[in-house]
Amino acid sequence: MEKIQNYINGELVAPIDGQYIDNYEPATGKVYSRIPESNHQDLQQAVNACKQAQKEWANLASEQRSILLMKLADAIENASEELAKAEAIDNGKPIALARAVDSYRSAANIRFFANAATQFSSEAHDMGAVGVNYTLRQPIGIVGCISPWNLPLYLFTWKIAPALASGNVVIAKPSEITPMTAYIFSRLCIEAGIPKGVINILHGSGQSIGSPLVEHPDVKAISFTGGSATGRAIASKIAPMLKKYSLELGGKNPALIFEDSCNTEQDFDKTVSEVARLAFSNQGQICLCGSRLYIERKLYPRFKVALVKSINALKIGDPLNEETQHGALVSQAHFNKVYSYIELAEQEGGTIIAGGNKVKLSGRCEQGYFLQPTIIEGLTIDCRVNQEEIFGPVCTIQPFDSDEEVLGYANGTEYGLAASVWSSNVSRCHQMSSQLEFGIVWINSWLLRDLRTPFGGVKSSGVGREGGLEAMRFFTEAKNVCIKY
Ligand code: NDP
């Protein structure tokens, strides 16, 4: 059985004390590889490697850093099929999705920030005859990047790329649940000629390696994506250490669907299909997925019927099958959590109008963690199913009568990551956008990404922003130099 290795100081190495944990394939429910359960000793080796590499990497001309990162992006692109297959096996997502979204975006992330390395600039403030100020944007030093399991290499590279592009050295920890593509990525770093120690990848659980990484005094900043509870725990540890941190956390995202988004049959079909996509892509395991669908009452009956028909037609199957549209949930524990919310929905008075059942496939996927895409009707905003992040193929639908009413529902949870508004009325779309308490609002679209834009949430969905210049600013310290003439 394959043993995944850590990547420290440019080499693939076993964990120092030889401890491994099992890695399960969600589609089969079977262990298919083993992961280092790294600890503080492995971390110290990575910190030592970073210290050796730090100065040279920071002092490299930005163009040289950019060239190396471009080589890494090329290596990812060349390995895209291997990565897509690995992601489908490790995560349970359909291979077509892994190919179109995960492999593609991982290369795009690196390429985008390779360009940013040469375009990033800082400000000068002229004081006329008195003097001038200019601001240096200097790398922080050793930074920690911690990523979740839902878009494994995609979110891993989204953090690492700006950290490296701005001259930092990195210690990164992928989720223990989906470590495989980060392991392949280590090999690609070697192939691309990334200098030793510039990036180090440590595998293992949050407790054994995530926590020590966050608390290591030589690690000066933490970029974290994951659940809000973990984010809070991390912040409580590092805030007193006065480290810089960025937290991209959970969501409970609403979609606000107005009747005027469906003025023609064509618009109706398109909106139904996009809403199905926003709720159930990657089995609902994208932080940006909508899980609360609010539909204007006049449109509600017709929209509901079409939506149910659309999701009942999704092909559930082996993630490695090209035809599959709905794969497995990532783990048994996560399956149990998601399923418990379906049971809770019934206790809270909801009616399941689509799905709701475990799916038993035959052949190699007999023991996999498959769950039907599920829609629940009849729940109020204050119930737990509408308040807590489920992070699976489960959403609720509810009719509304006025803009004010739907705005109250949309803003009525502790989360504020992403909302979408579906309407042909531009003024309404703007009014809604300005009043929605979310970091991201999509109008008549979902997951339409431009990597230059600020990315992140408000309220319990996070602190700070990623993306474009925001990320380059996060990974640098501003130093103002004032010259008096
Ligand atoms: P977790 O918070 O459980 O874990 C995220 C990462 O943190 C994992 O690598 C985990 O390791 C690690 N970790 C766990 N405990 C600690 C700790 N005490 N110190 C340091 N690191 C730790 O999230 P999930 O992996 O379950 O991911 C799902 C969550 O991520 C959802 O809430 C989702 O909304 C959110 N998310 C947010 C996004 C955003 O951009 N806002 C994007 C994508 C997901 P391990 O798993 O190995 O224990």
PDB file of N, CA and C and ligand atoms in Angstrom, residues 146-151 155 173-177 204-207 210-211 214 224-228 230-231 233-234 237 248-251 286-287 389 391 417 455 461 466, ligand 1:
ATOM      1  N   ILE A 146      -2.737  26.275   5.838  1.00  0.00           N
ATOM      2  CA  ILE A 146      -3.519  25.085   6.230  1.00  0.00           C
ATOM      3  C   ILE A 146      -4.801  25.054   5.407  1.00  0.00           C
ATOM      4  N   SER A 147      -5.046  23.921   4.749  1.00  0.00           N
ATOM      5  CA  SER A 147      -6.183  23.877   3.812  1.00  0.00           C
ATOM      6  C   SER A 147      -7.100  22.686   4.111  1.00  0.00           C
ATOM      7  N   PRO A 148      -8.361  22.761   3.644  1.00  0.00           N
ATOM      8  CA  PRO A 148      -9.349  21.725   3.935  1.00  0.00           C
ATOM      9  C   PRO A 148      -9.422  20.660   2.837  1.00  0.00           C
ATOM     10  N   TRP A 149     -10.417  19.775   2.962  1.00  0.00           N
ATOM     11  CA  TRP A 149     -10.490  18.602   2.093  1.00  0.00           C
ATOM     12  C   TRP A 149     -11.390  18.776   0.872  1.00  0.00           C
ATOM     13  N   ASN A 150     -12.164  19.840   0.801  1.00  0.00           N
ATOM     14  CA  ASN A 150     -13.221  19.849  -0.226  1.00  0.00           C
ATOM     15  C   ASN A 150     -12.700  20.150  -1.633  1.00  0.00           C
ATOM     16  N   LEU A 151     -11.727  21.065  -1.721  1.00  0.00           N
ATOM     17  CA  LEU A 151     -11.079  21.353  -3.018  1.00  0.00           C
ATOM     18  C   LEU A 151      -9.583  21.240  -2.729  1.00  0.00           C
ATOM     19  N   LEU A 155      -7.378  24.646  -3.196  1.00  0.00           N
ATOM     20  CA  LEU A 155      -7.251  25.599  -2.095  1.00  0.00           C
ATOM     21  C   LEU A 155      -5.835  25.616  -1.523  1.00  0.00           C
ATOM     22  N   LYS A 173       0.151  22.496   5.297  1.00  0.00           N
ATOM     23  CA  LYS A 173      -0.476  21.257   5.774  1.00  0.00           C
ATOM     24  C   LYS A 173      -1.800  21.052   5.043  1.00  0.00           C
ATOM     25  N   PRO A 174      -1.855  20.024   4.180  1.00  0.00           N
ATOM     26  CA  PRO A 174      -3.141  19.700   3.558  1.00  0.00           C
ATOM     27  C   PRO A 174      -4.010  18.964   4.570  1.00  0.00           C
ATOM     28  N   SER A 175      -5.286  18.791   4.230  1.00  0.00           N
ATOM     29  CA  SER A 175      -6.159  18.030   5.127  1.00  0.00           C
ATOM     30  C   SER A 175      -5.709  16.572   5.155  1.00  0.00           C
ATOM     31  N   GLU A 176      -5.749  15.987   6.332  1.00  0.00           N
ATOM     32  CA  GLU A 176      -5.368  14.562   6.461  1.00  0.00           C
ATOM     33  C   GLU A 176      -6.353  13.688   5.670  1.00  0.00           C
ATOM     34  N   ILE A 177      -7.546  14.223   5.410  1.00  0.00           N
ATOM     35  CA  ILE A 177      -8.582  13.422   4.738  1.00  0.00           C
ATOM     36  C   ILE A 177      -8.308  13.306   3.238  1.00  0.00           C
ATOM     37  N   GLY A 204      -0.628  15.048   8.132  1.00  0.00           N
ATOM     38  CA  GLY A 204      -1.040  14.586   9.460  1.00  0.00           C
ATOM     39  C   GLY A 204      -2.274  15.319   9.923  1.00  0.00           C
ATOM     40  N   SER A 205      -2.741  14.939  11.102  1.00  0.00           N
ATOM     41  CA  SER A 205      -4.003  15.499  11.589  1.00  0.00           C
ATOM     42  C   SER A 205      -3.803  16.906  12.147  1.00  0.00           C
ATOM     43  N   GLY A 206      -4.935  17.577  12.320  1.00  0.00           N
ATOM     44  CA  GLY A 206      -4.906  18.929  12.868  1.00  0.00           C
ATOM     45  C   GLY A 206      -4.227  18.954  14.230  1.00  0.00           C
ATOM     46  N   GLN A 207      -4.535  17.932  15.028  1.00  0.00           N
ATOM     47  CA  GLN A 207      -3.989  17.902  16.383  1.00  0.00           C
ATOM     48  C   GLN A 207      -2.478  17.678  16.386  1.00  0.00           C
ATOM     49  N   GLY A 210      -1.175  20.304  12.704  1.00  0.00           N
ATOM     50  CA  GLY A 210      -1.798  21.612  12.460  1.00  0.00           C
ATOM     51  C   GLY A 210      -1.567  22.557  13.628  1.00  0.00           C
ATOM     52  N   SER A 211      -1.873  22.068  14.814  1.00  0.00           N
ATOM     53  CA  SER A 211      -1.737  22.887  16.018  1.00  0.00           C
ATOM     54  C   SER A 211      -0.288  23.315  16.268  1.00  0.00           C
ATOM     55  N   VAL A 214       0.692  26.073  13.828  1.00  0.00           N
ATOM     56  CA  VAL A 214       0.083  27.364  14.161  1.00  0.00           C
ATOM     57  C   VAL A 214       0.839  28.045  15.306  1.00  0.00           C
ATOM     58  N   PHE A 224      -5.392  30.210   6.850  1.00  0.00           N
ATOM     59  CA  PHE A 224      -6.173  29.004   7.160  1.00  0.00           C
ATOM     60  C   PHE A 224      -7.493  29.011   6.406  1.00  0.00           C
ATOM     61  N   THR A 225      -7.853  27.880   5.826  1.00  0.00           N
ATOM     62  CA  THR A 225      -9.214  27.690   5.305  1.00  0.00           C
ATOM     63  C   THR A 225      -9.770  26.423   5.930  1.00  0.00           C
ATOM     64  N   GLY A 226     -10.972  26.529   6.479  1.00  0.00           N
ATOM     65  CA  GLY A 226     -11.592  25.367   7.114  1.00  0.00           C
ATOM     66  C   GLY A 226     -12.849  25.791   7.843  1.00  0.00           C
ATOM     67  N   GLY A 227     -13.253  25.000   8.819  1.00  0.00           N
ATOM     68  CA  GLY A 227     -14.490  25.266   9.532  1.00  0.00           C
ATOM     69  C   GLY A 227     -14.350  26.430  10.506  1.00  0.00           C
ATOM     70  N   SER A 228     -15.488  27.037  10.855  1.00  0.00           N
ATOM     71  CA  SER A 228     -15.464  28.216  11.745  1.00  0.00           C
ATOM     72  C   SER A 228     -14.987  27.846  13.145  1.00  0.00           C
ATOM     73  N   THR A 230     -12.822  25.501  13.994  1.00  0.00           N
ATOM     74  CA  THR A 230     -11.349  25.376  13.956  1.00  0.00           C
ATOM     75  C   THR A 230     -10.719  26.763  13.837  1.00  0.00           C
ATOM     76  N   GLY A 231     -11.329  27.605  13.010  1.00  0.00           N
ATOM     77  CA  GLY A 231     -10.810  28.975  12.835  1.00  0.00           C
ATOM     78  C   GLY A 231     -10.775  29.723  14.160  1.00  0.00           C
ATOM     79  N   ALA A 233     -10.624  28.380  17.143  1.00  0.00           N
ATOM     80  CA  ALA A 233      -9.615  27.767  18.019  1.00  0.00           C
ATOM     81  C   ALA A 233      -8.218  28.275  17.639  1.00  0.00           C
ATOM     82  N   ILE A 234      -7.974  28.378  16.339  1.00  0.00           N
ATOM     83  CA  ILE A 234      -6.661  28.850  15.878  1.00  0.00           C
ATOM     84  C   ILE A 234      -6.460  30.314  16.281  1.00  0.00           C
ATOM     85  N   LYS A 237      -5.476  30.897  19.766  1.00  0.00           N
ATOM     86  CA  LYS A 237      -4.084  30.567  20.103  1.00  0.00           C
ATOM     87  C   LYS A 237      -3.112  31.622  19.567  1.00  0.00           C
ATOM     88  N   GLU A 248     -10.423  31.786   6.310  1.00  0.00           N
ATOM     89  CA  GLU A 248     -11.537  31.586   5.372  1.00  0.00           C
ATOM     90  C   GLU A 248     -12.369  30.448   5.931  1.00  0.00           C
ATOM     91  N   LEU A 249     -13.588  30.752   6.377  1.00  0.00           N
ATOM     92  CA  LEU A 249     -14.318  29.767   7.189  1.00  0.00           C
ATOM     93  C   LEU A 249     -15.632  29.332   6.543  1.00  0.00           C
ATOM     94  N   GLY A 250     -16.502  28.805   7.365  1.00  0.00           N
ATOM     95  CA  GLY A 250     -17.724  28.167   6.858  1.00  0.00           C
ATOM     96  C   GLY A 250     -18.761  29.143   6.312  1.00  0.00           C
ATOM     97  N   GLY A 251     -19.826  28.587   5.762  1.00  0.00           N
ATOM     98  CA  GLY A 251     -20.887  29.431   5.212  1.00  0.00           C
ATOM     99  C   GLY A 251     -22.238  28.764   5.305  1.00  0.00           C
ATOM    100  N   ILE A 286     -18.757  22.565  -1.443  1.00  0.00           N
ATOM    101  CA  ILE A 286     -17.949  23.738  -1.784  1.00  0.00           C
ATOM    102  C   ILE A 286     -18.409  24.828  -0.827  1.00  0.00           C
ATOM    103  N   CYS A 287     -17.444  25.528  -0.227  1.00  0.00           N
ATOM    104  CA  CYS A 287     -17.824  26.531   0.780  1.00  0.00           C
ATOM    105  C   CYS A 287     -18.795  27.554   0.201  1.00  0.00           C
ATOM    106  N   GLU A 389     -24.043  25.060   9.352  1.00  0.00           N
ATOM    107  CA  GLU A 389     -23.450  24.620   8.090  1.00  0.00           C
ATOM    108  C   GLU A 389     -23.528  23.093   7.993  1.00  0.00           C
ATOM    109  N   PHE A 391     -22.801  21.396   4.787  1.00  0.00           N
ATOM    110  CA  PHE A 391     -21.668  21.125   3.891  1.00  0.00           C
ATOM    111  C   PHE A 391     -21.817  19.786   3.168  1.00  0.00           C
ATOM    112  N   LEU A 417     -20.598  34.329   3.945  1.00  0.00           N
ATOM    113  CA  LEU A 417     -19.580  34.071   2.918  1.00  0.00           C
ATOM    114  C   LEU A 417     -20.040  34.539   1.540  1.00  0.00           C
ATOM    115  N   PHE A 455     -11.504  37.875  -2.039  1.00  0.00           N
ATOM    116  CA  PHE A 455     -12.264  36.653  -1.777  1.00  0.00           C
ATOM    117  C   PHE A 455     -12.287  36.391  -0.278  1.00  0.00           C
ATOM    118  N   SER A 461     -17.901  33.806   8.902  1.00  0.00           N
ATOM    119  CA  SER A 461     -17.295  33.188   7.716  1.00  0.00           C
ATOM    120  C   SER A 461     -15.844  33.595   7.500  1.00  0.00           C
ATOM    121  N   GLU A 466      -8.613  36.862   0.629  1.00  0.00           N
ATOM    122  CA  GLU A 466      -7.604  36.286  -0.257  1.00  0.00           C
ATOM    123  C   GLU A 466      -7.835  36.861  -1.649  1.00  0.00           C
TER     124      GLU A 466
HETATM  125  P1  NDP B   1     -11.513  21.780   9.396  1.00  0.00           P
HETATM  126  O1  NDP B   1     -11.633  23.086  10.095  1.00  0.00           O
HETATM  127  O2  NDP B   1     -11.880  20.548  10.121  1.00  0.00           O
HETATM  128  O3  NDP B   1     -10.011  21.548   8.904  1.00  0.00           O
HETATM  129  C1  NDP B   1      -9.327  22.446   8.033  1.00  0.00           C
HETATM  130  C2  NDP B   1      -7.835  22.182   8.148  1.00  0.00           C
HETATM  131  O4  NDP B   1      -7.392  22.542   9.449  1.00  0.00           O
HETATM  132  C3  NDP B   1      -7.453  20.736   7.959  1.00  0.00           C
HETATM  133  O5  NDP B   1      -6.197  20.679   7.306  1.00  0.00           O
HETATM  134  C4  NDP B   1      -7.363  20.245   9.386  1.00  0.00           C
HETATM  135  O6  NDP B   1      -6.565  19.114   9.525  1.00  0.00           O
HETATM  136  C5  NDP B   1      -6.727  21.444  10.056  1.00  0.00           C
HETATM  137  N1  NDP B   1      -6.927  21.527  11.483  1.00  0.00           N
HETATM  138  C6  NDP B   1      -7.884  20.941  12.239  1.00  0.00           C
HETATM  139  N2  NDP B   1      -7.728  21.295  13.545  1.00  0.00           N
HETATM  140  C7  NDP B   1      -6.652  22.127  13.595  1.00  0.00           C
HETATM  141  C8  NDP B   1      -5.992  22.844  14.646  1.00  0.00           C
HETATM  142  N3  NDP B   1      -6.408  22.794  15.910  1.00  0.00           N
HETATM  143  N4  NDP B   1      -4.925  23.610  14.328  1.00  0.00           N
HETATM  144  C9  NDP B   1      -4.507  23.707  13.054  1.00  0.00           C
HETATM  145  N5  NDP B   1      -5.062  23.045  12.022  1.00  0.00           N
HETATM  146  C10 NDP B   1      -6.141  22.276  12.285  1.00  0.00           C
HETATM  147  O7  NDP B   1     -12.331  21.924   8.042  1.00  0.00           O
HETATM  148  P2  NDP B   1     -12.627  20.796   6.975  1.00  0.00           P
HETATM  149  O8  NDP B   1     -11.357  20.221   6.473  1.00  0.00           O
HETATM  150  O9  NDP B   1     -13.683  19.905   7.541  1.00  0.00           O
HETATM  151  O10 NDP B   1     -13.238  21.673   5.773  1.00  0.00           O
HETATM  152  C11 NDP B   1     -14.567  22.001   5.668  1.00  0.00           C
HETATM  153  C12 NDP B   1     -14.790  23.425   6.159  1.00  0.00           C
HETATM  154  O11 NDP B   1     -13.998  24.327   5.409  1.00  0.00           O
HETATM  155  C13 NDP B   1     -16.222  23.864   5.954  1.00  0.00           C
HETATM  156  O12 NDP B   1     -16.646  24.546   7.106  1.00  0.00           O
HETATM  157  C14 NDP B   1     -16.127  24.835   4.797  1.00  0.00           C
HETATM  158  O13 NDP B   1     -17.125  25.806   4.760  1.00  0.00           O
HETATM  159  C15 NDP B   1     -14.788  25.443   5.026  1.00  0.00           C
HETATM  160  N6  NDP B   1     -14.280  26.037   3.801  1.00  0.00           N
HETATM  161  C16 NDP B   1     -14.227  27.401   3.693  1.00  0.00           C
HETATM  162  C17 NDP B   1     -13.801  27.996   2.520  1.00  0.00           C
HETATM  163  C18 NDP B   1     -13.712  29.484   2.394  1.00  0.00           C
HETATM  164  O14 NDP B   1     -13.069  29.945   1.454  1.00  0.00           O
HETATM  165  N7  NDP B   1     -14.307  30.267   3.261  1.00  0.00           N
HETATM  166  C19 NDP B   1     -13.422  27.189   1.362  1.00  0.00           C
HETATM  167  C20 NDP B   1     -13.510  25.770   1.576  1.00  0.00           C
HETATM  168  C21 NDP B   1     -13.930  25.223   2.762  1.00  0.00           C
HETATM  169  P3  NDP B   1      -7.173  17.643   9.487  1.00  0.00           P
HETATM  170  O15 NDP B   1      -8.327  17.610   8.570  1.00  0.00           O
HETATM  171  O16 NDP B   1      -6.006  16.918   8.973  1.00  0.00           O
HETATM  172  O17 NDP B   1      -7.531  17.354  10.907  1.00  0.00           O
END
